[in-house]
Amino acid sequence: MRQLRDTVWQRRGTSWVWDEEARNQICVANEVWSLRQFLRASKAPGSWPDDLPSNGGKTLVVAGLDGSLDLLTPTDAETWLGDAIKPAILSFQDEYEGDAALTFWLPGGHNRVRAHAATDEVRWLCHMPHGHQIDLGRIFWGKANEYPQEILLRDGGRPAGLFHLRIT
């Protein structure tokens, strides 16, 4: 998987971030939206704010995706991601015309997001007792596995998250 040391993920595209230092670079706690707020804004015309709450109006950080996935069976989670979350991401992208960043805060993501080194497939490890893996690449970017990039805050560091410039 390609690695990204640039800060473009803080201003554009969609990211899934699990590193607290990375999250702190773009927002403070009271700027984070709940998943419910995010989904509500995506469904009501004119509900997206003119100025996003974080990073000088360039970023929206959303928390709660991981907890919601944990409440669902793997099959229901896949359906929900495709039927509710992906359209909400697309709505965000359309509203801001690719000139804003959407970041999903996944505090335990370093243990749950699995990138296969040989194929660049990205999967979400479901909460026990399921233990299944959800193919995020298939759901969000149609298996165009060359596009997601690992976010690195420093050379030789562990990935802080994943970045995708545009979901289609």
mmCIF file with all atom_site columns, C-alpha atoms in Angstrom:
data_model
loop_
_atom_site.group_PDB
_atom_site.id
_atom_site.type_symbol
_atom_site.label_atom_id
_atom_site.label_alt_id
_atom_site.label_comp_id
_atom_site.label_asym_id
_atom_site.label_entity_id
_atom_site.label_seq_id
_atom_site.pdbx_PDB_ins_code
_atom_site.Cartn_x
_atom_site.Cartn_y
_atom_site.Cartn_z
_atom_site.occupancy
_atom_site.B_iso_or_equiv
_atom_site.pdbx_formal_charge
_atom_site.auth_seq_id
_atom_site.auth_comp_id
_atom_site.auth_asym_id
_atom_site.auth_atom_id
_atom_site.pdbx_PDB_model_num
ATOM 1   C CA . MET A 1 1   ? 0.000   0.000   0.000  1.00 0.00 ? 1   MET A CA 1
ATOM 2   C CA . ARG A 1 2   ? 1.254   3.431   -0.835 1.00 0.00 ? 2   ARG A CA 1
ATOM 3   C CA . GLN A 1 3   ? 2.153   5.671   2.067  1.00 0.00 ? 3   GLN A CA 1
ATOM 4   C CA . LEU A 1 4   ? 1.252   9.321   2.457  1.00 0.00 ? 4   LEU A CA 1
ATOM 5   C CA . ARG A 1 5   ? 3.407   11.787  4.395  1.00 0.00 ? 5   ARG A CA 1
ATOM 6   C CA . ASP A 1 6   ? 1.672   14.845  2.929  1.00 0.00 ? 6   ASP A CA 1
ATOM 7   C CA . THR A 1 7   ? -1.024  16.659  4.919  1.00 0.00 ? 7   THR A CA 1
ATOM 8   C CA . VAL A 1 8   ? -3.534  16.572  2.035  1.00 0.00 ? 8   VAL A CA 1
ATOM 9   C CA . TRP A 1 9   ? -5.693  14.205  4.133  1.00 0.00 ? 9   TRP A CA 1
ATOM 10  C CA . GLN A 1 10  ? -6.316  17.137  6.503  1.00 0.00 ? 10  GLN A CA 1
ATOM 11  C CA . ARG A 1 11  ? -7.917  19.248  3.742  1.00 0.00 ? 11  ARG A CA 1
ATOM 12  C CA . ARG A 1 12  ? -9.423  16.889  1.157  1.00 0.00 ? 12  ARG A CA 1
ATOM 13  C CA . GLY A 1 13  ? -10.766 13.382  0.666  1.00 0.00 ? 13  GLY A CA 1
ATOM 14  C CA . THR A 1 14  ? -11.986 10.799  3.152  1.00 0.00 ? 14  THR A CA 1
ATOM 15  C CA . SER A 1 15  ? -9.859  9.354   5.938  1.00 0.00 ? 15  SER A CA 1
ATOM 16  C CA . TRP A 1 16  ? -10.216 6.728   8.591  1.00 0.00 ? 16  TRP A CA 1
ATOM 17  C CA . VAL A 1 17  ? -7.930  7.802   11.454 1.00 0.00 ? 17  VAL A CA 1
ATOM 18  C CA . TRP A 1 18  ? -7.079  5.881   14.619 1.00 0.00 ? 18  TRP A CA 1
ATOM 19  C CA . ASP A 1 19  ? -4.037  7.768   15.846 1.00 0.00 ? 19  ASP A CA 1
ATOM 20  C CA . GLU A 1 20  ? -4.798  10.362  18.531 1.00 0.00 ? 20  GLU A CA 1
ATOM 21  C CA . GLU A 1 21  ? -1.908  12.593  17.483 1.00 0.00 ? 21  GLU A CA 1
ATOM 22  C CA . ALA A 1 22  ? -3.258  12.673  13.929 1.00 0.00 ? 22  ALA A CA 1
ATOM 23  C CA . ARG A 1 23  ? -6.759  13.490  15.133 1.00 0.00 ? 23  ARG A CA 1
ATOM 24  C CA . ASN A 1 24  ? -5.407  16.269  17.357 1.00 0.00 ? 24  ASN A CA 1
ATOM 25  C CA . GLN A 1 25  ? -3.747  17.852  14.331 1.00 0.00 ? 25  GLN A CA 1
ATOM 26  C CA . ILE A 1 26  ? -7.149  18.536  12.777 1.00 0.00 ? 26  ILE A CA 1
ATOM 27  C CA . CYS A 1 27  ? -9.617  19.044  15.614 1.00 0.00 ? 27  CYS A CA 1
ATOM 28  C CA . VAL A 1 28  ? -10.381 19.419  19.288 1.00 0.00 ? 28  VAL A CA 1
ATOM 29  C CA . ALA A 1 29  ? -12.894 17.202  21.064 1.00 0.00 ? 29  ALA A CA 1
ATOM 30  C CA . ASN A 1 30  ? -15.863 19.587  20.972 1.00 0.00 ? 30  ASN A CA 1
ATOM 31  C CA . GLU A 1 31  ? -15.619 19.871  17.167 1.00 0.00 ? 31  GLU A CA 1
ATOM 32  C CA . VAL A 1 32  ? -16.252 16.162  16.536 1.00 0.00 ? 32  VAL A CA 1
ATOM 33  C CA . TRP A 1 33  ? -19.650 15.277  15.087 1.00 0.00 ? 33  TRP A CA 1
ATOM 34  C CA . SER A 1 34  ? -21.561 12.177  16.044 1.00 0.00 ? 34  SER A CA 1
ATOM 35  C CA . LEU A 1 35  ? -22.357 9.660   13.361 1.00 0.00 ? 35  LEU A CA 1
ATOM 36  C CA . ARG A 1 36  ? -26.019 10.602  13.803 1.00 0.00 ? 36  ARG A CA 1
ATOM 37  C CA . GLN A 1 37  ? -25.285 14.289  13.042 1.00 0.00 ? 37  GLN A CA 1
ATOM 38  C CA . PHE A 1 38  ? -23.329 13.259  9.955  1.00 0.00 ? 38  PHE A CA 1
ATOM 39  C CA . LEU A 1 39  ? -26.089 11.003  8.617  1.00 0.00 ? 39  LEU A CA 1
ATOM 40  C CA . ARG A 1 40  ? -28.766 13.601  9.356  1.00 0.00 ? 40  ARG A CA 1
ATOM 41  C CA . ALA A 1 41  ? -26.850 16.303  7.440  1.00 0.00 ? 41  ALA A CA 1
ATOM 42  C CA . SER A 1 42  ? -26.378 13.983  4.472  1.00 0.00 ? 42  SER A CA 1
ATOM 43  C CA . LYS A 1 43  ? -30.110 13.393  4.083  1.00 0.00 ? 43  LYS A CA 1
ATOM 44  C CA . ALA A 1 44  ? -31.554 16.878  4.434  1.00 0.00 ? 44  ALA A CA 1
ATOM 45  C CA . PRO A 1 45  ? -30.941 19.347  1.596  1.00 0.00 ? 45  PRO A CA 1
ATOM 46  C CA . GLY A 1 46  ? -29.072 22.418  2.836  1.00 0.00 ? 46  GLY A CA 1
ATOM 47  C CA . SER A 1 47  ? -28.029 20.767  6.107  1.00 0.00 ? 47  SER A CA 1
ATOM 48  C CA . TRP A 1 48  ? -24.286 20.757  5.492  1.00 0.00 ? 48  TRP A CA 1
ATOM 49  C CA . PRO A 1 49  ? -22.670 23.742  7.233  1.00 0.00 ? 49  PRO A CA 1
ATOM 50  C CA . ASP A 1 50  ? -21.024 26.483  5.183  1.00 0.00 ? 50  ASP A CA 1
ATOM 51  C CA . ASP A 1 51  ? -17.956 26.273  7.394  1.00 0.00 ? 51  ASP A CA 1
ATOM 52  C CA . LEU A 1 52  ? -16.877 22.902  8.716  1.00 0.00 ? 52  LEU A CA 1
ATOM 53  C CA . PRO A 1 53  ? -16.099 22.790  12.447 1.00 0.00 ? 53  PRO A CA 1
ATOM 54  C CA . SER A 1 54  ? -12.423 21.793  12.293 1.00 0.00 ? 54  SER A CA 1
ATOM 55  C CA . ASN A 1 55  ? -9.098  22.709  10.762 1.00 0.00 ? 55  ASN A CA 1
ATOM 56  C CA . GLY A 1 56  ? -10.015 26.256  9.777  1.00 0.00 ? 56  GLY A CA 1
ATOM 57  C CA . GLY A 1 57  ? -13.310 25.207  8.206  1.00 0.00 ? 57  GLY A CA 1
ATOM 58  C CA . LYS A 1 58  ? -11.739 22.518  5.992  1.00 0.00 ? 58  LYS A CA 1
ATOM 59  C CA . THR A 1 59  ? -12.460 19.317  7.947  1.00 0.00 ? 59  THR A CA 1
ATOM 60  C CA . LEU A 1 60  ? -15.330 17.365  9.463  1.00 0.00 ? 60  LEU A CA 1
ATOM 61  C CA . VAL A 1 61  ? -14.398 14.680  12.000 1.00 0.00 ? 61  VAL A CA 1
ATOM 62  C CA . VAL A 1 62  ? -17.055 12.037  12.718 1.00 0.00 ? 62  VAL A CA 1
ATOM 63  C CA . ALA A 1 63  ? -17.016 9.575   15.617 1.00 0.00 ? 63  ALA A CA 1
ATOM 64  C CA . GLY A 1 64  ? -19.139 6.492   16.201 1.00 0.00 ? 64  GLY A CA 1
ATOM 65  C CA . LEU A 1 65  ? -18.700 4.417   13.059 1.00 0.00 ? 65  LEU A CA 1
ATOM 66  C CA . ASP A 1 66  ? -16.773 1.711   14.902 1.00 0.00 ? 66  ASP A CA 1
ATOM 67  C CA . GLY A 1 67  ? -19.353 1.420   17.678 1.00 0.00 ? 67  GLY A CA 1
ATOM 68  C CA . SER A 1 68  ? -22.184 1.202   15.183 1.00 0.00 ? 68  SER A CA 1
ATOM 69  C CA . LEU A 1 69  ? -20.421 -1.559  13.272 1.00 0.00 ? 69  LEU A CA 1
ATOM 70  C CA . ASP A 1 70  ? -19.961 -3.486  16.521 1.00 0.00 ? 70  ASP A CA 1
ATOM 71  C CA . LEU A 1 71  ? -23.722 -3.571  17.069 1.00 0.00 ? 71  LEU A CA 1
ATOM 72  C CA . LEU A 1 72  ? -24.429 -5.215  13.720 1.00 0.00 ? 72  LEU A CA 1
ATOM 73  C CA . THR A 1 73  ? -23.842 -8.661  12.316 1.00 0.00 ? 73  THR A CA 1
ATOM 74  C CA . PRO A 1 74  ? -21.199 -8.664  9.570  1.00 0.00 ? 74  PRO A CA 1
ATOM 75  C CA . THR A 1 75  ? -23.851 -9.084  6.866  1.00 0.00 ? 75  THR A CA 1
ATOM 76  C CA . ASP A 1 76  ? -25.962 -6.226  8.242  1.00 0.00 ? 76  ASP A CA 1
ATOM 77  C CA . ALA A 1 77  ? -22.845 -4.070  8.675  1.00 0.00 ? 77  ALA A CA 1
ATOM 78  C CA . GLU A 1 78  ? -21.860 -4.541  5.022  1.00 0.00 ? 78  GLU A CA 1
ATOM 79  C CA . THR A 1 79  ? -25.361 -3.641  3.875  1.00 0.00 ? 79  THR A CA 1
ATOM 80  C CA . TRP A 1 80  ? -25.504 -0.580  6.146  1.00 0.00 ? 80  TRP A CA 1
ATOM 81  C CA . LEU A 1 81  ? -22.083 0.666   5.018  1.00 0.00 ? 81  LEU A CA 1
ATOM 82  C CA . GLY A 1 82  ? -23.147 0.417   1.381  1.00 0.00 ? 82  GLY A CA 1
ATOM 83  C CA . ASP A 1 83  ? -26.685 1.738   1.811  1.00 0.00 ? 83  ASP A CA 1
ATOM 84  C CA . ALA A 1 84  ? -26.190 4.496   4.426  1.00 0.00 ? 84  ALA A CA 1
ATOM 85  C CA . ILE A 1 85  ? -22.540 5.409   4.984  1.00 0.00 ? 85  ILE A CA 1
ATOM 86  C CA . LYS A 1 86  ? -21.294 5.424   1.394  1.00 0.00 ? 86  LYS A CA 1
ATOM 87  C CA . PRO A 1 87  ? -24.174 7.657   0.176  1.00 0.00 ? 87  PRO A CA 1
ATOM 88  C CA . ALA A 1 88  ? -23.468 10.025  3.093  1.00 0.00 ? 88  ALA A CA 1
ATOM 89  C CA . ILE A 1 89  ? -19.788 10.208  2.084  1.00 0.00 ? 89  ILE A CA 1
ATOM 90  C CA . LEU A 1 90  ? -20.828 10.898  -1.515 1.00 0.00 ? 90  LEU A CA 1
ATOM 91  C CA . SER A 1 91  ? -23.212 13.630  -0.326 1.00 0.00 ? 91  SER A CA 1
ATOM 92  C CA . PHE A 1 92  ? -20.365 15.269  1.621  1.00 0.00 ? 92  PHE A CA 1
ATOM 93  C CA . GLN A 1 93  ? -18.046 15.093  -1.395 1.00 0.00 ? 93  GLN A CA 1
ATOM 94  C CA . ASP A 1 94  ? -20.698 16.593  -3.662 1.00 0.00 ? 94  ASP A CA 1
ATOM 95  C CA . GLU A 1 95  ? -21.530 19.382  -1.230 1.00 0.00 ? 95  GLU A CA 1
ATOM 96  C CA . TYR A 1 96  ? -17.934 20.529  -0.821 1.00 0.00 ? 96  TYR A CA 1
ATOM 97  C CA . GLU A 1 97  ? -16.877 19.624  -4.369 1.00 0.00 ? 97  GLU A CA 1
ATOM 98  C CA . GLY A 1 98  ? -13.850 17.698  -3.132 1.00 0.00 ? 98  GLY A CA 1
ATOM 99  C CA . ASP A 1 99  ? -12.462 20.767  -1.367 1.00 0.00 ? 99  ASP A CA 1
ATOM 100 C CA . ALA A 1 100 ? -12.942 19.545  2.211  1.00 0.00 ? 100 ALA A CA 1
ATOM 101 C CA . ALA A 1 101 ? -11.837 16.596  4.328  1.00 0.00 ? 101 ALA A CA 1
ATOM 102 C CA . LEU A 1 102 ? -14.074 14.018  5.953  1.00 0.00 ? 102 LEU A CA 1
ATOM 103 C CA . THR A 1 103 ? -12.392 12.033  8.718  1.00 0.00 ? 103 THR A CA 1
ATOM 104 C CA . PHE A 1 104 ? -13.852 9.068   10.582 1.00 0.00 ? 104 PHE A CA 1
ATOM 105 C CA . TRP A 1 105 ? -12.302 8.812   14.043 1.00 0.00 ? 105 TRP A CA 1
ATOM 106 C CA . LEU A 1 106 ? -11.751 5.110   14.850 1.00 0.00 ? 106 LEU A CA 1
ATOM 107 C CA . PRO A 1 107 ? -9.854  4.978   18.173 1.00 0.00 ? 107 PRO A CA 1
ATOM 108 C CA . GLY A 1 108 ? -9.300  1.212   18.006 1.00 0.00 ? 108 GLY A CA 1
ATOM 109 C CA . GLY A 1 109 ? -8.768  1.116   14.261 1.00 0.00 ? 109 GLY A CA 1
ATOM 110 C CA . HIS A 1 110 ? -5.112  0.141   14.442 1.00 0.00 ? 110 HIS A CA 1
ATOM 111 C CA . ASN A 1 111 ? -6.270  -3.292  15.656 1.00 0.00 ? 111 ASN A CA 1
ATOM 112 C CA . ARG A 1 112 ? -9.321  -3.532  13.407 1.00 0.00 ? 112 ARG A CA 1
ATOM 113 C CA . VAL A 1 113 ? -8.356  -2.192  9.987  1.00 0.00 ? 113 VAL A CA 1
ATOM 114 C CA . ARG A 1 114 ? -6.340  -4.764  8.069  1.00 0.00 ? 114 ARG A CA 1
ATOM 115 C CA . ALA A 1 115 ? -4.509  -3.895  4.873  1.00 0.00 ? 115 ALA A CA 1
ATOM 116 C CA . HIS A 1 116 ? -3.270  -6.905  2.943  1.00 0.00 ? 116 HIS A CA 1
ATOM 117 C CA . ALA A 1 117 ? 0.288   -6.084  1.844  1.00 0.00 ? 117 ALA A CA 1
ATOM 118 C CA . ALA A 1 118 ? 0.237   -8.083  -1.404 1.00 0.00 ? 118 ALA A CA 1
ATOM 119 C CA . THR A 1 119 ? -3.166  -6.975  -2.709 1.00 0.00 ? 119 THR A CA 1
ATOM 120 C CA . ASP A 1 120 ? -3.795  -3.692  -0.821 1.00 0.00 ? 120 ASP A CA 1
ATOM 121 C CA . GLU A 1 121 ? -7.246  -4.985  0.137  1.00 0.00 ? 121 GLU A CA 1
ATOM 122 C CA . VAL A 1 122 ? -8.595  -3.181  3.182  1.00 0.00 ? 122 VAL A CA 1
ATOM 123 C CA . ARG A 1 123 ? -10.829 -5.010  5.644  1.00 0.00 ? 123 ARG A CA 1
ATOM 124 C CA . TRP A 1 124 ? -12.520 -4.219  8.953  1.00 0.00 ? 124 TRP A CA 1
ATOM 125 C CA . LEU A 1 125 ? -12.205 -6.889  11.644 1.00 0.00 ? 125 LEU A CA 1
ATOM 126 C CA . CYS A 1 126 ? -15.644 -7.320  13.201 1.00 0.00 ? 126 CYS A CA 1
ATOM 127 C CA . HIS A 1 127 ? -16.104 -7.365  16.950 1.00 0.00 ? 127 HIS A CA 1
ATOM 128 C CA . MET A 1 128 ? -16.251 -10.735 18.649 1.00 0.00 ? 128 MET A CA 1
ATOM 129 C CA . PRO A 1 129 ? -18.096 -13.089 18.673 1.00 0.00 ? 129 PRO A CA 1
ATOM 130 C CA . HIS A 1 130 ? -18.335 -12.596 14.911 1.00 0.00 ? 130 HIS A CA 1
ATOM 131 C CA . GLY A 1 131 ? -14.629 -12.253 14.119 1.00 0.00 ? 131 GLY A CA 1
ATOM 132 C CA . HIS A 1 132 ? -15.424 -11.863 10.410 1.00 0.00 ? 132 HIS A CA 1
ATOM 133 C CA . GLN A 1 133 ? -13.844 -9.260  8.183  1.00 0.00 ? 133 GLN A CA 1
ATOM 134 C CA . ILE A 1 134 ? -15.761 -6.708  6.126  1.00 0.00 ? 134 ILE A CA 1
ATOM 135 C CA . ASP A 1 135 ? -14.236 -5.809  2.759  1.00 0.00 ? 135 ASP A CA 1
ATOM 136 C CA . LEU A 1 136 ? -14.141 -2.005  3.018  1.00 0.00 ? 136 LEU A CA 1
ATOM 137 C CA . GLY A 1 137 ? -12.440 -1.683  -0.350 1.00 0.00 ? 137 GLY A CA 1
ATOM 138 C CA . ARG A 1 138 ? -15.274 -3.432  -2.154 1.00 0.00 ? 138 ARG A CA 1
ATOM 139 C CA . ILE A 1 139 ? -17.910 -1.347  -0.368 1.00 0.00 ? 139 ILE A CA 1
ATOM 140 C CA . PHE A 1 140 ? -16.313 2.100   -0.508 1.00 0.00 ? 140 PHE A CA 1
ATOM 141 C CA . TRP A 1 141 ? -14.010 2.190   -3.511 1.00 0.00 ? 141 TRP A CA 1
ATOM 142 C CA . GLY A 1 142 ? -15.098 -0.770  -5.609 1.00 0.00 ? 142 GLY A CA 1
ATOM 143 C CA . LYS A 1 143 ? -11.875 -2.723  -5.135 1.00 0.00 ? 143 LYS A CA 1
ATOM 144 C CA . ALA A 1 144 ? -9.754  0.008   -6.728 1.00 0.00 ? 144 ALA A CA 1
ATOM 145 C CA . ASN A 1 145 ? -7.145  -1.001  -4.202 1.00 0.00 ? 145 ASN A CA 1
ATOM 146 C CA . GLU A 1 146 ? -4.370  1.169   -5.584 1.00 0.00 ? 146 GLU A CA 1
ATOM 147 C CA . TYR A 1 147 ? -6.098  4.296   -4.325 1.00 0.00 ? 147 TYR A CA 1
ATOM 148 C CA . PRO A 1 148 ? -6.141  4.151   -0.518 1.00 0.00 ? 148 PRO A CA 1
ATOM 149 C CA . GLN A 1 149 ? -2.954  5.303   1.162  1.00 0.00 ? 149 GLN A CA 1
ATOM 150 C CA . GLU A 1 150 ? -1.613  4.803   4.663  1.00 0.00 ? 150 GLU A CA 1
ATOM 151 C CA . ILE A 1 151 ? -1.263  8.087   6.541  1.00 0.00 ? 151 ILE A CA 1
ATOM 152 C CA . LEU A 1 152 ? 2.154   8.458   8.158  1.00 0.00 ? 152 LEU A CA 1
ATOM 153 C CA . LEU A 1 153 ? 2.938   11.307  10.524 1.00 0.00 ? 153 LEU A CA 1
ATOM 154 C CA . ARG A 1 154 ? 6.692   10.681  10.343 1.00 0.00 ? 154 ARG A CA 1
ATOM 155 C CA . ASP A 1 155 ? 9.126   8.528   8.411  1.00 0.00 ? 155 ASP A CA 1
ATOM 156 C CA . GLY A 1 156 ? 9.321   5.033   9.840  1.00 0.00 ? 156 GLY A CA 1
ATOM 157 C CA . GLY A 1 157 ? 6.225   5.579   12.000 1.00 0.00 ? 157 GLY A CA 1
ATOM 158 C CA . ARG A 1 158 ? 3.184   3.343   12.266 1.00 0.00 ? 158 ARG A CA 1
ATOM 159 C CA . PRO A 1 159 ? 0.216   4.181   10.056 1.00 0.00 ? 159 PRO A CA 1
ATOM 160 C CA . ALA A 1 160 ? -2.082  6.755   11.663 1.00 0.00 ? 160 ALA A CA 1
ATOM 161 C CA . GLY A 1 161 ? -4.975  5.934   9.354  1.00 0.00 ? 161 GLY A CA 1
ATOM 162 C CA . LEU A 1 162 ? -6.029  5.503   5.747  1.00 0.00 ? 162 LEU A CA 1
ATOM 163 C CA . PHE A 1 163 ? -6.721  8.189   3.168  1.00 0.00 ? 163 PHE A CA 1
ATOM 164 C CA . HIS A 1 164 ? -8.730  8.052   -0.049 1.00 0.00 ? 164 HIS A CA 1
ATOM 165 C CA . LEU A 1 165 ? -8.929  11.165  -2.214 1.00 0.00 ? 165 LEU A CA 1
ATOM 166 C CA . ARG A 1 166 ? -12.365 10.497  -3.723 1.00 0.00 ? 166 ARG A CA 1
ATOM 167 C CA . ILE A 1 167 ? -14.903 7.755   -3.186 1.00 0.00 ? 167 ILE A CA 1
ATOM 168 C CA . THR A 1 168 ? -16.853 6.888   -6.322 1.00 0.00 ? 168 THR A CA 1
#
